[in-house]
């Protein structure tokens, strides 16, 4: 039995006050008591866990010692460290993705650079809620259950695509509770255990979680799905997924020619291709929004959302696809929640016709914050490699040494949360990267960089087995 990987499940364990061993023990205690670490589960050896958390081995030994004294774990020579109790066959199916744990465990003293979304609703959203109130007040003979979405919003989304040059009917739109639910519904509809998904690496961690929840096998290609045609022939995937505009996390944008090639190749092979357009409208001033992939093949499935472009708390997203696909997804969604929040959908229907004006007014501020974060990183951490982007919400940063996962733990101890590249790349090719978002006001970004600089000053990359430590400076 292999030890379970508890590192990601630990979340913000080190952000509290007190000795590290006590904080680690407290977090492990909570995971055990909540059933996240099942009875009989084999925990990592002292040294292995210490390396992954970027702490001394004595910290892990002391934490395990506390839990052993409490009877929560059992340590035996030759058989390792296990959670006390009789093993069971049905461990809980929950996420350990750091991005989600960042949401599940908010702390007011931690600056989050992990989960990227606007943190305050714009005045236009409040105005849209006010504008829809008469229609809501006049509603009669309507229980408010719309598994496919309220007709007014479906039509508004269809008109949004028609305005971008993509003919769309309302029955080609399914309204979802944000883009994440859209990905989960599509995963449930198209994937079975063992099916293969082709996607870019690195990519959006929420998509990885949605595919893995269906026990799919993810296969990574470079951003833009370079080598897509050969991979289809060799791997016979059930689904493909791409973020063609301001790719999360790299910020890259695909050319029109590449978009056409991907759409036509997937259509010819009969492979459903998900075009994640959640970030597509977030270009900086002067950048044109590229066409959706469905412009080149109507078999493409398009995902959109207002949670990244308007406000994280506006949980309104959608799927654009062929009408029969939308019908299937609506029946699937009805089993889950019967339909989304109706007032939010009516407000979104009011807001969508003004979305381009809202985004245009915000683009300059996003660019200034992008520039500010890069300038602060260059000032305090000049050896970090921080390429600029032309839109989106995140920077993809290469560390000069060490790895993102262990540094993320060190940063958390300085009360700033980041996303390590390893969680965004199933191929293992992004170990030395971090993803940081630039949506905070400049003063908060400056404070975050100050904390990152202090974490970097004291950071000592873990020495993995078989790797010699760096020579001493003479």
Tab-separated table of C-alpha atoms in Angstrom:
chain	number	residue	atom	x	y	z
A	1	UNK	CA	0.000	0.000	0.000
A	2	UNK	CA	1.442	3.354	-1.084
A	3	UNK	CA	1.304	6.334	1.322
A	4	UNK	CA	-1.459	8.775	0.456
A	5	UNK	CA	-0.475	12.252	-0.703
A	6	UNK	CA	-1.709	14.482	2.113
A	7	UNK	CA	0.237	17.607	1.157
A	8	UNK	CA	-2.525	19.272	-0.843
A	9	UNK	CA	-5.191	18.281	1.675
A	10	UNK	CA	-3.347	20.165	4.384
A	11	UNK	CA	-4.420	23.488	2.865
A	12	UNK	CA	-3.441	26.528	4.940
A	13	UNK	CA	-2.117	24.503	7.845
A	14	UNK	CA	0.921	26.723	8.460
A	15	UNK	CA	-0.839	30.111	8.353
A	16	UNK	CA	-1.896	30.102	12.017
A	17	UNK	CA	-0.036	31.105	15.156
A	18	UNK	CA	2.132	28.771	17.210
A	19	UNK	CA	4.883	26.233	16.599
A	20	UNK	CA	4.825	24.561	13.196
A	21	UNK	CA	4.629	21.062	14.660
A	22	UNK	CA	1.494	22.015	16.631
A	23	UNK	CA	-0.107	23.604	13.547
A	24	UNK	CA	0.665	20.534	11.453
A	25	UNK	CA	-0.699	18.211	14.108
A	26	UNK	CA	-3.869	20.311	14.406
A	27	UNK	CA	-4.511	20.144	10.666
A	28	UNK	CA	-3.877	16.404	10.477
A	29	UNK	CA	-6.101	15.926	13.527
A	30	UNK	CA	-8.920	17.760	11.784
A	31	UNK	CA	-8.536	15.702	8.593
A	32	UNK	CA	-8.628	12.482	10.611
A	33	UNK	CA	-11.613	13.511	12.726
A	34	UNK	CA	-13.555	14.672	9.640
A	35	UNK	CA	-12.875	11.415	7.820
A	36	UNK	CA	-10.741	13.005	5.106
A	37	UNK	CA	-7.904	10.699	6.171
A	38	UNK	CA	-9.579	7.322	6.453
A	39	UNK	CA	-8.847	4.709	9.151
A	40	UNK	CA	-5.926	2.548	8.098
A	41	UNK	CA	-4.607	5.086	5.583
A	42	UNK	CA	-0.825	4.993	5.237
A	43	UNK	CA	0.706	8.418	5.848
A	44	UNK	CA	3.962	9.639	4.293
A	45	UNK	CA	7.247	8.892	6.078
A	46	UNK	CA	8.688	11.686	8.209
A	47	UNK	CA	11.337	12.729	5.733
A	48	UNK	CA	9.038	12.577	2.704
A	49	UNK	CA	6.389	14.769	4.300
A	50	UNK	CA	9.019	17.203	5.585
A	51	UNK	CA	10.439	17.621	2.068
A	52	UNK	CA	6.999	18.216	0.524
A	53	UNK	CA	6.108	20.808	3.191
A	54	UNK	CA	9.509	22.525	3.185
A	55	UNK	CA	9.952	22.044	6.932
A	56	UNK	CA	12.490	20.220	9.070
A	57	UNK	CA	12.033	16.535	9.715
A	58	UNK	CA	11.766	17.279	13.434
A	59	UNK	CA	8.557	19.223	12.767
A	60	UNK	CA	6.887	16.160	11.250
A	61	UNK	CA	8.261	13.827	13.928
A	62	UNK	CA	6.870	16.071	16.676
A	63	UNK	CA	3.475	16.388	14.946
A	64	UNK	CA	3.206	12.633	14.438
A	65	UNK	CA	4.246	12.180	18.074
A	66	UNK	CA	1.355	14.314	19.302
A	67	UNK	CA	-1.153	12.413	17.185
A	68	UNK	CA	0.271	9.073	18.322
A	69	UNK	CA	-0.104	10.100	21.968
A	70	UNK	CA	-3.745	10.997	21.239
A	71	UNK	CA	-4.379	7.595	19.651
A	72	UNK	CA	-5.179	9.087	16.242
A	73	UNK	CA	-2.276	7.441	14.405
A	74	UNK	CA	-0.263	4.265	14.854
A	75	UNK	CA	3.494	4.144	14.157
A	76	UNK	CA	5.242	0.795	13.870
A	77	UNK	CA	8.739	-0.007	12.710
A	78	UNK	CA	8.566	-1.609	9.277
A	79	UNK	CA	4.911	-0.838	8.587
A	80	UNK	CA	4.992	2.957	8.636
A	81	UNK	CA	2.549	5.496	10.022
A	82	UNK	CA	-1.171	4.858	9.653
A	83	UNK	CA	-4.400	6.480	10.725
A	84	UNK	CA	-5.771	4.532	13.668
A	85	UNK	CA	-8.853	2.373	13.179
A	86	UNK	CA	-10.138	-0.327	10.855
A	87	UNK	CA	-9.668	0.399	7.140
A	88	UNK	CA	-12.790	0.990	5.081
A	89	UNK	CA	-13.456	0.616	1.375
A	90	UNK	CA	-15.311	3.886	0.729
A	91	UNK	CA	-13.090	6.904	1.403
A	92	UNK	CA	-14.907	10.224	0.909
A	93	UNK	CA	-14.774	11.649	-2.599
A	94	UNK	CA	-13.610	15.197	-1.927
A	95	UNK	CA	-11.167	17.613	-3.503
A	96	UNK	CA	-7.631	18.287	-2.346
A	97	UNK	CA	-6.963	20.901	-5.033
A	98	UNK	CA	-5.288	23.920	-3.354
A	99	UNK	CA	-7.413	26.397	-5.335
A	100	UNK	CA	-10.595	24.995	-3.788
A	101	UNK	CA	-9.037	24.669	-0.336
A	102	UNK	CA	-8.173	28.355	-0.606
A	103	UNK	CA	-11.933	29.011	-0.817
A	104	UNK	CA	-12.916	26.474	1.825
A	105	UNK	CA	-10.508	27.857	4.421
A	106	UNK	CA	-10.550	31.678	4.119
A	107	UNK	CA	-8.452	33.676	6.560
A	108	UNK	CA	-8.609	37.442	6.816
A	109	UNK	CA	-4.864	37.749	7.461
A	110	UNK	CA	-3.849	35.801	4.338
A	111	UNK	CA	-3.557	37.610	1.003
A	112	UNK	CA	-4.854	35.196	-1.593
A	113	UNK	CA	-3.120	35.217	-4.965
A	114	UNK	CA	-4.498	31.746	-5.662
A	115	UNK	CA	-8.147	31.958	-6.757
A	116	UNK	CA	-8.589	34.608	-9.436
A	117	UNK	CA	-11.920	36.447	-9.702
A	118	UNK	CA	-13.125	40.028	-9.172
A	119	UNK	CA	-13.606	40.560	-5.428
A	120	UNK	CA	-16.266	43.267	-5.504
A	121	UNK	CA	-19.464	43.622	-7.566
A	122	UNK	CA	-19.466	46.559	-10.001
A	123	UNK	CA	-22.201	49.159	-9.782
A	124	UNK	CA	-23.586	47.866	-13.075
A	125	UNK	CA	-24.475	44.580	-11.396
A	126	UNK	CA	-26.448	46.321	-8.655
A	127	UNK	CA	-28.207	48.357	-11.358
A	128	UNK	CA	-29.085	45.149	-13.210
A	129	UNK	CA	-30.635	43.661	-10.084
A	130	UNK	CA	-32.680	46.853	-9.642
A	131	UNK	CA	-33.787	46.755	-13.277
A	132	UNK	CA	-35.073	43.180	-13.046
A	133	UNK	CA	-37.124	43.704	-9.859
A	134	UNK	CA	-40.363	44.737	-11.643
A	135	UNK	CA	-40.277	41.568	-13.749
A	136	UNK	CA	-39.586	39.471	-10.665
A	137	UNK	CA	-42.387	41.162	-8.713
A	138	UNK	CA	-44.813	40.563	-11.581
A	139	UNK	CA	-44.039	36.854	-11.818
A	140	UNK	CA	-47.071	34.585	-11.367
A	141	UNK	CA	-47.857	30.941	-12.116
A	142	UNK	CA	-44.136	30.184	-12.287
A	143	UNK	CA	-42.344	28.021	-9.711
A	144	UNK	CA	-38.979	29.226	-11.025
A	145	UNK	CA	-37.448	25.878	-11.979
A	146	UNK	CA	-35.641	26.135	-15.318
A	147	UNK	CA	-33.092	23.314	-15.732
A	148	UNK	CA	-31.922	24.792	-19.048
A	149	UNK	CA	-32.015	28.360	-17.731
A	150	UNK	CA	-34.548	31.169	-17.792
A	151	UNK	CA	-35.673	31.959	-21.367
A	152	UNK	CA	-34.701	35.637	-21.021
A	153	UNK	CA	-31.105	34.770	-20.160
A	154	UNK	CA	-30.830	32.022	-22.773
A	155	UNK	CA	-31.905	34.558	-25.393
A	156	UNK	CA	-29.506	37.187	-24.011
A	157	UNK	CA	-26.579	34.773	-24.210
A	158	UNK	CA	-27.592	33.757	-27.743
A	159	UNK	CA	-27.702	37.431	-28.732
A	160	UNK	CA	-24.256	37.917	-27.162
A	161	UNK	CA	-22.828	35.282	-29.518
A	162	UNK	CA	-24.743	36.648	-32.499
A	163	UNK	CA	-23.125	39.999	-31.714
A	164	UNK	CA	-19.734	38.300	-31.996
A	165	UNK	CA	-20.606	36.942	-35.429
A	166	UNK	CA	-21.644	33.439	-34.331
A	167	UNK	CA	-25.276	32.615	-35.239
A	168	UNK	CA	-26.869	31.127	-32.125
A	169	UNK	CA	-30.426	30.218	-31.104
A	170	UNK	CA	-31.686	30.268	-27.529
A	171	UNK	CA	-32.136	26.485	-27.579
A	172	UNK	CA	-28.372	26.170	-28.082
A	173	UNK	CA	-27.750	27.681	-24.623
A	174	UNK	CA	-27.779	25.958	-21.227
A	175	UNK	CA	-27.426	28.263	-18.222
A	176	UNK	CA	-25.212	26.905	-15.421
A	177	UNK	CA	-24.124	27.926	-11.943
A	178	UNK	CA	-20.827	29.323	-13.178
A	179	UNK	CA	-18.245	27.846	-15.516
A	180	UNK	CA	-17.216	25.172	-13.024
A	181	UNK	CA	-20.647	23.548	-13.076
A	182	UNK	CA	-20.532	23.669	-16.863
A	183	UNK	CA	-17.305	21.652	-16.871
A	184	UNK	CA	-18.703	19.199	-14.328
A	185	UNK	CA	-21.871	18.626	-16.381
A	186	UNK	CA	-19.873	18.084	-19.556
A	187	UNK	CA	-17.546	15.667	-17.769
A	188	UNK	CA	-20.502	13.670	-16.462
A	189	UNK	CA	-22.137	13.610	-19.905
A	190	UNK	CA	-19.110	12.622	-21.966
A	191	UNK	CA	-16.738	10.672	-19.738
A	192	UNK	CA	-16.680	7.211	-18.246
A	193	UNK	CA	-13.961	5.740	-16.000
A	194	UNK	CA	-10.788	5.214	-17.991
A	195	UNK	CA	-11.753	7.563	-20.844
A	196	UNK	CA	-8.989	9.857	-22.032
A	197	UNK	CA	-9.123	13.658	-22.168
A	198	UNK	CA	-6.679	15.695	-24.243
A	199	UNK	CA	-5.841	19.064	-22.713
A	200	UNK	CA	-3.143	21.698	-22.528
A	201	UNK	CA	-0.495	21.595	-19.846
A	202	UNK	CA	-0.448	23.580	-17.730
A	203	UNK	CA	-4.172	24.253	-17.519
A	204	UNK	CA	-7.028	25.365	-15.277
A	205	UNK	CA	-7.022	23.183	-12.133
A	206	UNK	CA	-10.822	23.212	-11.888
A	207	UNK	CA	-11.012	21.436	-15.239
A	208	UNK	CA	-8.548	18.801	-14.072
A	209	UNK	CA	-10.686	18.202	-10.980
A	210	UNK	CA	-13.873	17.894	-13.044
A	211	UNK	CA	-12.323	15.318	-15.385
A	212	UNK	CA	-10.721	13.365	-12.573
A	213	UNK	CA	-14.039	13.247	-10.713
A	214	UNK	CA	-15.245	10.969	-13.530
A	215	UNK	CA	-12.089	8.823	-13.223
A	216	UNK	CA	-10.872	10.004	-16.628
A	217	UNK	CA	-7.237	9.827	-17.733
A	218	UNK	CA	-5.827	13.228	-18.709
A	219	UNK	CA	-3.165	13.513	-21.403
A	220	UNK	CA	-1.211	16.731	-21.688
A	221	UNK	CA	-0.190	18.594	-24.825
A	222	UNK	CA	1.553	21.988	-25.049
A	223	UNK	CA	-0.644	25.124	-24.873
A	224	UNK	CA	-2.756	25.322	-27.983
A	225	UNK	CA	-2.964	21.506	-28.153
A	226	UNK	CA	0.077	21.318	-30.399
A	227	UNK	CA	0.143	17.842	-31.921
A	228	UNK	CA	-3.639	17.506	-31.569
A	229	UNK	CA	-4.225	15.496	-34.758
A	230	UNK	CA	-1.550	12.914	-33.950
A	231	UNK	CA	-2.754	12.615	-30.356
A	232	UNK	CA	-6.314	11.928	-31.552
A	233	UNK	CA	-5.045	9.170	-33.818
A	234	UNK	CA	-2.778	7.607	-31.217
A	235	UNK	CA	-4.866	7.989	-28.049
A	236	UNK	CA	-8.489	7.998	-29.226
A	237	UNK	CA	-9.718	10.464	-26.583
A	238	UNK	CA	-13.345	10.833	-25.537
A	239	UNK	CA	-13.019	14.597	-25.048
A	240	UNK	CA	-10.644	17.519	-25.613
A	241	UNK	CA	-10.379	20.791	-23.704
A	242	UNK	CA	-8.657	24.051	-24.594
A	243	UNK	CA	-8.480	27.648	-23.295
A	244	UNK	CA	-7.600	29.533	-26.488
A	245	UNK	CA	-7.781	33.122	-25.203
A	246	UNK	CA	-5.644	34.356	-22.265
A	247	UNK	CA	-4.957	30.773	-21.373
A	248	UNK	CA	-5.096	29.933	-17.690
A	249	UNK	CA	-2.361	30.094	-16.415
A	250	UNK	CA	0.076	31.132	-19.174
A	251	UNK	CA	-1.969	33.969	-20.726
A	252	UNK	CA	-1.275	32.798	-24.282
A	253	UNK	CA	-3.679	33.553	-27.151
A	254	UNK	CA	-4.151	31.246	-30.143
A	255	UNK	CA	-4.047	32.578	-33.678
A	256	UNK	CA	-7.088	32.440	-35.922
A	257	UNK	CA	-5.381	29.783	-38.042
A	258	UNK	CA	-4.744	27.562	-35.027
A	259	UNK	CA	-8.351	28.007	-33.877
A	260	UNK	CA	-9.640	26.887	-37.246
A	261	UNK	CA	-7.309	23.894	-37.292
A	262	UNK	CA	-8.368	22.711	-33.849
A	263	UNK	CA	-12.075	23.105	-34.578
A	264	UNK	CA	-11.927	21.390	-37.947
A	265	UNK	CA	-9.685	18.577	-36.711
A	266	UNK	CA	-11.976	17.776	-33.786
A	267	UNK	CA	-15.059	17.882	-35.988
A	268	UNK	CA	-13.509	15.569	-38.598
A	269	UNK	CA	-12.499	13.073	-35.902
A	270	UNK	CA	-15.830	13.261	-34.070
A	271	UNK	CA	-14.113	14.313	-30.819
A	272	UNK	CA	-16.080	16.774	-28.667
A	273	UNK	CA	-13.909	19.853	-28.137
A	274	UNK	CA	-14.607	22.185	-25.193
A	275	UNK	CA	-13.665	25.814	-25.858
A	276	UNK	CA	-13.332	27.470	-22.434
A	277	UNK	CA	-14.079	31.134	-23.129
A	278	UNK	CA	-14.469	32.238	-19.519
A	279	UNK	CA	-11.493	34.631	-19.874
A	280	UNK	CA	-11.972	35.544	-23.531
A	281	UNK	CA	-13.276	39.081	-22.937
A	282	UNK	CA	-10.535	40.067	-20.476
A	283	UNK	CA	-8.086	41.648	-22.893
A	284	UNK	CA	-6.208	44.821	-22.014
A	285	UNK	CA	-7.071	48.063	-23.855
A	286	UNK	CA	-6.609	47.813	-27.615
A	287	UNK	CA	-6.847	44.007	-27.743
A	288	UNK	CA	-9.615	42.559	-29.900
A	289	UNK	CA	-11.525	39.534	-28.618
A	290	UNK	CA	-10.700	36.603	-30.946
A	291	UNK	CA	-13.523	34.531	-32.449
A	292	UNK	CA	-14.877	31.489	-30.597
A	293	UNK	CA	-13.752	28.124	-31.944
A	294	UNK	CA	-17.400	27.349	-32.755
A	295	UNK	CA	-17.089	29.942	-35.540
A	296	UNK	CA	-15.144	27.315	-37.486
A	297	UNK	CA	-17.124	24.187	-36.534
A	298	UNK	CA	-20.494	24.186	-34.824
A	299	UNK	CA	-19.665	20.871	-33.172
A	300	UNK	CA	-17.433	22.775	-30.717
A	301	UNK	CA	-18.868	23.097	-27.187
A	302	UNK	CA	-18.356	26.592	-25.767
A	303	UNK	CA	-18.250	27.423	-22.045
A	304	UNK	CA	-18.713	30.955	-20.745
A	305	UNK	CA	-19.244	32.667	-17.399
A	306	UNK	CA	-19.798	36.041	-15.751
A	307	UNK	CA	-17.975	35.061	-12.560
A	308	UNK	CA	-14.532	35.978	-13.908
A	309	UNK	CA	-15.548	39.011	-15.927
A	310	UNK	CA	-18.101	40.635	-13.580
A	311	UNK	CA	-17.868	39.259	-10.038
A	312	UNK	CA	-16.950	35.939	-8.444
A	313	UNK	CA	-20.200	35.906	-6.464
A	314	UNK	CA	-22.335	36.121	-9.611
A	315	UNK	CA	-22.607	32.394	-10.173
A	316	UNK	CA	-23.926	32.525	-13.727
A	317	UNK	CA	-22.340	30.640	-16.589
A	318	UNK	CA	-23.446	28.790	-19.694
A	319	UNK	CA	-22.771	26.154	-22.314
A	320	UNK	CA	-23.285	26.795	-26.030
A	321	UNK	CA	-23.651	23.647	-28.127
A	322	UNK	CA	-25.894	21.944	-30.647
A	323	UNK	CA	-29.544	21.792	-29.544
A	324	UNK	CA	-29.580	17.998	-28.966
A	325	UNK	CA	-26.522	18.294	-26.729
A	326	UNK	CA	-28.190	21.074	-24.738
A	327	UNK	CA	-31.302	18.918	-24.305
A	328	UNK	CA	-29.239	16.058	-22.889
A	329	UNK	CA	-27.338	18.369	-20.545
A	330	UNK	CA	-30.580	19.987	-19.319
A	331	UNK	CA	-31.994	16.575	-18.372
A	332	UNK	CA	-28.749	15.776	-16.588
A	333	UNK	CA	-28.767	19.090	-14.751
A	334	UNK	CA	-32.393	18.662	-13.635
A	335	UNK	CA	-31.316	15.711	-11.495
A	336	UNK	CA	-28.724	17.847	-9.710
A	337	UNK	CA	-30.483	21.116	-8.854
A	338	UNK	CA	-33.614	21.676	-11.029
A	339	UNK	CA	-32.182	24.993	-12.191
A	340	UNK	CA	-30.166	27.958	-11.016
A	341	UNK	CA	-30.896	31.104	-9.025
A	342	UNK	CA	-33.663	32.897	-10.911
A	343	UNK	CA	-33.073	36.487	-9.693
A	344	UNK	CA	-29.393	36.168	-10.618
A	345	UNK	CA	-30.367	34.972	-14.101
A	346	UNK	CA	-32.781	37.866	-14.608
A	347	UNK	CA	-30.072	40.307	-13.493
A	348	UNK	CA	-27.563	38.666	-15.837
A	349	UNK	CA	-30.034	39.034	-18.715
A	350	UNK	CA	-30.176	42.771	-17.963
A	351	UNK	CA	-26.388	43.009	-17.708
A	352	UNK	CA	-25.272	41.070	-20.783
A	353	UNK	CA	-26.226	43.723	-23.376
A	354	UNK	CA	-23.926	46.141	-21.478
A	355	UNK	CA	-21.113	43.665	-20.826
A	356	UNK	CA	-18.756	45.038	-23.458
A	357	UNK	CA	-19.065	48.566	-22.019
A	358	UNK	CA	-18.393	47.282	-18.495
A	359	UNK	CA	-15.360	45.269	-19.546
A	360	UNK	CA	-13.966	48.150	-21.596
A	361	UNK	CA	-14.176	50.405	-18.545
A	362	UNK	CA	-12.312	47.858	-16.402
A	363	UNK	CA	-9.603	46.860	-18.896
A	364	UNK	CA	-7.232	49.714	-18.106
A	365	UNK	CA	-7.378	49.012	-14.364
A	366	UNK	CA	-6.578	45.337	-14.943
A	367	UNK	CA	-3.591	46.301	-17.077
A	368	UNK	CA	-2.327	48.737	-14.426
A	369	UNK	CA	-2.529	46.042	-11.759
A	370	UNK	CA	-0.747	43.587	-14.064
A	371	UNK	CA	2.020	46.140	-14.624
A	372	UNK	CA	2.205	46.970	-10.916
A	373	UNK	CA	2.600	43.360	-9.837
A	374	UNK	CA	5.307	42.737	-12.428
A	375	UNK	CA	7.150	45.891	-11.371
A	376	UNK	CA	7.011	44.948	-7.683
A	377	UNK	CA	8.226	41.437	-8.423
A	378	UNK	CA	11.078	42.839	-10.520
A	379	UNK	CA	12.031	45.168	-7.660
A	380	UNK	CA	11.890	42.665	-4.794
A	381	UNK	CA	12.473	39.351	-6.611
A	382	UNK	CA	14.541	40.213	-9.691
A	383	UNK	CA	15.647	36.625	-10.351
A	384	UNK	CA	12.066	35.417	-10.845
A	385	UNK	CA	11.034	35.068	-14.505
A	386	UNK	CA	7.714	36.908	-14.939
A	387	UNK	CA	6.580	37.177	-18.600
A	388	UNK	CA	3.930	39.825	-19.358
A	389	UNK	CA	0.501	38.905	-20.711
A	390	UNK	CA	-1.997	40.851	-22.831
A	391	UNK	CA	-5.086	40.017	-20.798
A	392	UNK	CA	-6.633	37.543	-18.429
A	393	UNK	CA	-6.011	37.543	-14.704
A	394	UNK	CA	-2.834	35.601	-13.919
A	395	UNK	CA	0.941	35.570	-14.265
A	396	UNK	CA	2.853	32.326	-14.849
A	397	UNK	CA	6.142	32.650	-12.981
A	398	UNK	CA	9.248	30.502	-13.176
A	399	UNK	CA	11.302	30.233	-9.996
A	400	UNK	CA	15.086	30.211	-10.392
A	401	UNK	CA	15.460	27.322	-7.938
A	402	UNK	CA	13.442	24.941	-5.836
A	403	UNK	CA	9.851	24.064	-6.715
A	404	UNK	CA	6.496	25.790	-6.549
A	405	UNK	CA	4.880	23.349	-4.139
A	406	UNK	CA	7.454	23.687	-1.356
A	407	UNK	CA	7.746	27.444	-1.862
A	408	UNK	CA	3.950	27.782	-1.669
A	409	UNK	CA	4.195	26.321	1.828
A	410	UNK	CA	6.902	28.822	2.744
A	411	UNK	CA	4.797	31.668	1.308
A	412	UNK	CA	1.780	30.547	3.285
A	413	UNK	CA	3.786	30.884	6.479
A	414	UNK	CA	4.211	34.540	5.491
A	415	UNK	CA	0.427	34.801	5.048
A	416	UNK	CA	0.138	34.821	1.262
A	417	UNK	CA	-1.368	31.957	-0.724
A	418	UNK	CA	-0.255	30.996	-4.214
A	419	UNK	CA	-0.891	28.173	-6.658
A	420	UNK	CA	2.019	25.830	-7.345
A	421	UNK	CA	2.541	24.793	-10.936
A	422	UNK	CA	2.505	21.107	-10.072
A	423	UNK	CA	-1.251	21.266	-9.440
A	424	UNK	CA	-1.894	22.663	-12.913
A	425	UNK	CA	0.219	20.215	-14.894
A	426	UNK	CA	-0.457	16.462	-14.721
A	427	UNK	CA	2.672	15.762	-16.767
A	428	UNK	CA	4.984	17.059	-14.020
A	429	UNK	CA	6.468	19.666	-16.329
A	430	UNK	CA	5.652	22.748	-14.260
A	431	UNK	CA	7.202	21.912	-10.903
A	432	UNK	CA	9.229	25.126	-10.821
A	433	UNK	CA	6.288	27.443	-11.554
A	434	UNK	CA	3.813	29.534	-9.581
A	435	UNK	CA	0.533	31.079	-10.671
A	436	UNK	CA	-0.295	34.477	-9.159
A	437	UNK	CA	-3.309	36.639	-9.974
A	438	UNK	CA	-3.087	40.419	-10.283
A	439	UNK	CA	-6.675	41.449	-9.446
A	440	UNK	CA	-6.018	43.040	-6.046
A	441	UNK	CA	-5.575	46.809	-5.708
A	442	UNK	CA	-1.939	47.973	-6.009
A	443	UNK	CA	-1.386	48.444	-2.278
A	444	UNK	CA	-2.443	44.846	-1.577
A	445	UNK	CA	-0.271	43.536	-4.404
A	446	UNK	CA	2.686	45.437	-2.927
A	447	UNK	CA	2.053	43.912	0.497
A	448	UNK	CA	1.781	40.462	-1.079
A	449	UNK	CA	5.128	40.853	-2.861
A	450	UNK	CA	6.763	42.017	0.367
A	451	UNK	CA	5.597	38.800	2.025
A	452	UNK	CA	6.711	36.695	-0.945
A	453	UNK	CA	10.137	38.345	-0.805
A	454	UNK	CA	10.471	37.494	2.889
A	455	UNK	CA	9.395	33.906	2.195
A	456	UNK	CA	11.965	33.690	-0.621
A	457	UNK	CA	14.704	35.104	1.611
A	458	UNK	CA	14.301	32.256	4.094
A	459	UNK	CA	13.315	29.565	1.580
A	460	UNK	CA	15.548	26.532	1.331
A	461	UNK	CA	14.631	24.173	-1.503
A	462	UNK	CA	14.120	20.605	-0.313
A	463	UNK	CA	16.861	18.124	-1.117
A	464	UNK	CA	15.176	15.173	-2.792
A	465	UNK	CA	16.555	11.653	-2.367
A	466	UNK	CA	19.500	11.072	-4.659
A	467	UNK	CA	20.233	14.769	-5.033
A	468	UNK	CA	23.346	16.197	-3.485
A	469	UNK	CA	22.924	19.380	-1.448
A	470	UNK	CA	24.365	22.562	-2.969
A	471	UNK	CA	28.034	23.168	-2.171
A	472	UNK	CA	28.864	25.526	0.647
A	473	UNK	CA	29.919	29.003	-0.428
A	474	UNK	CA	33.520	29.735	0.542
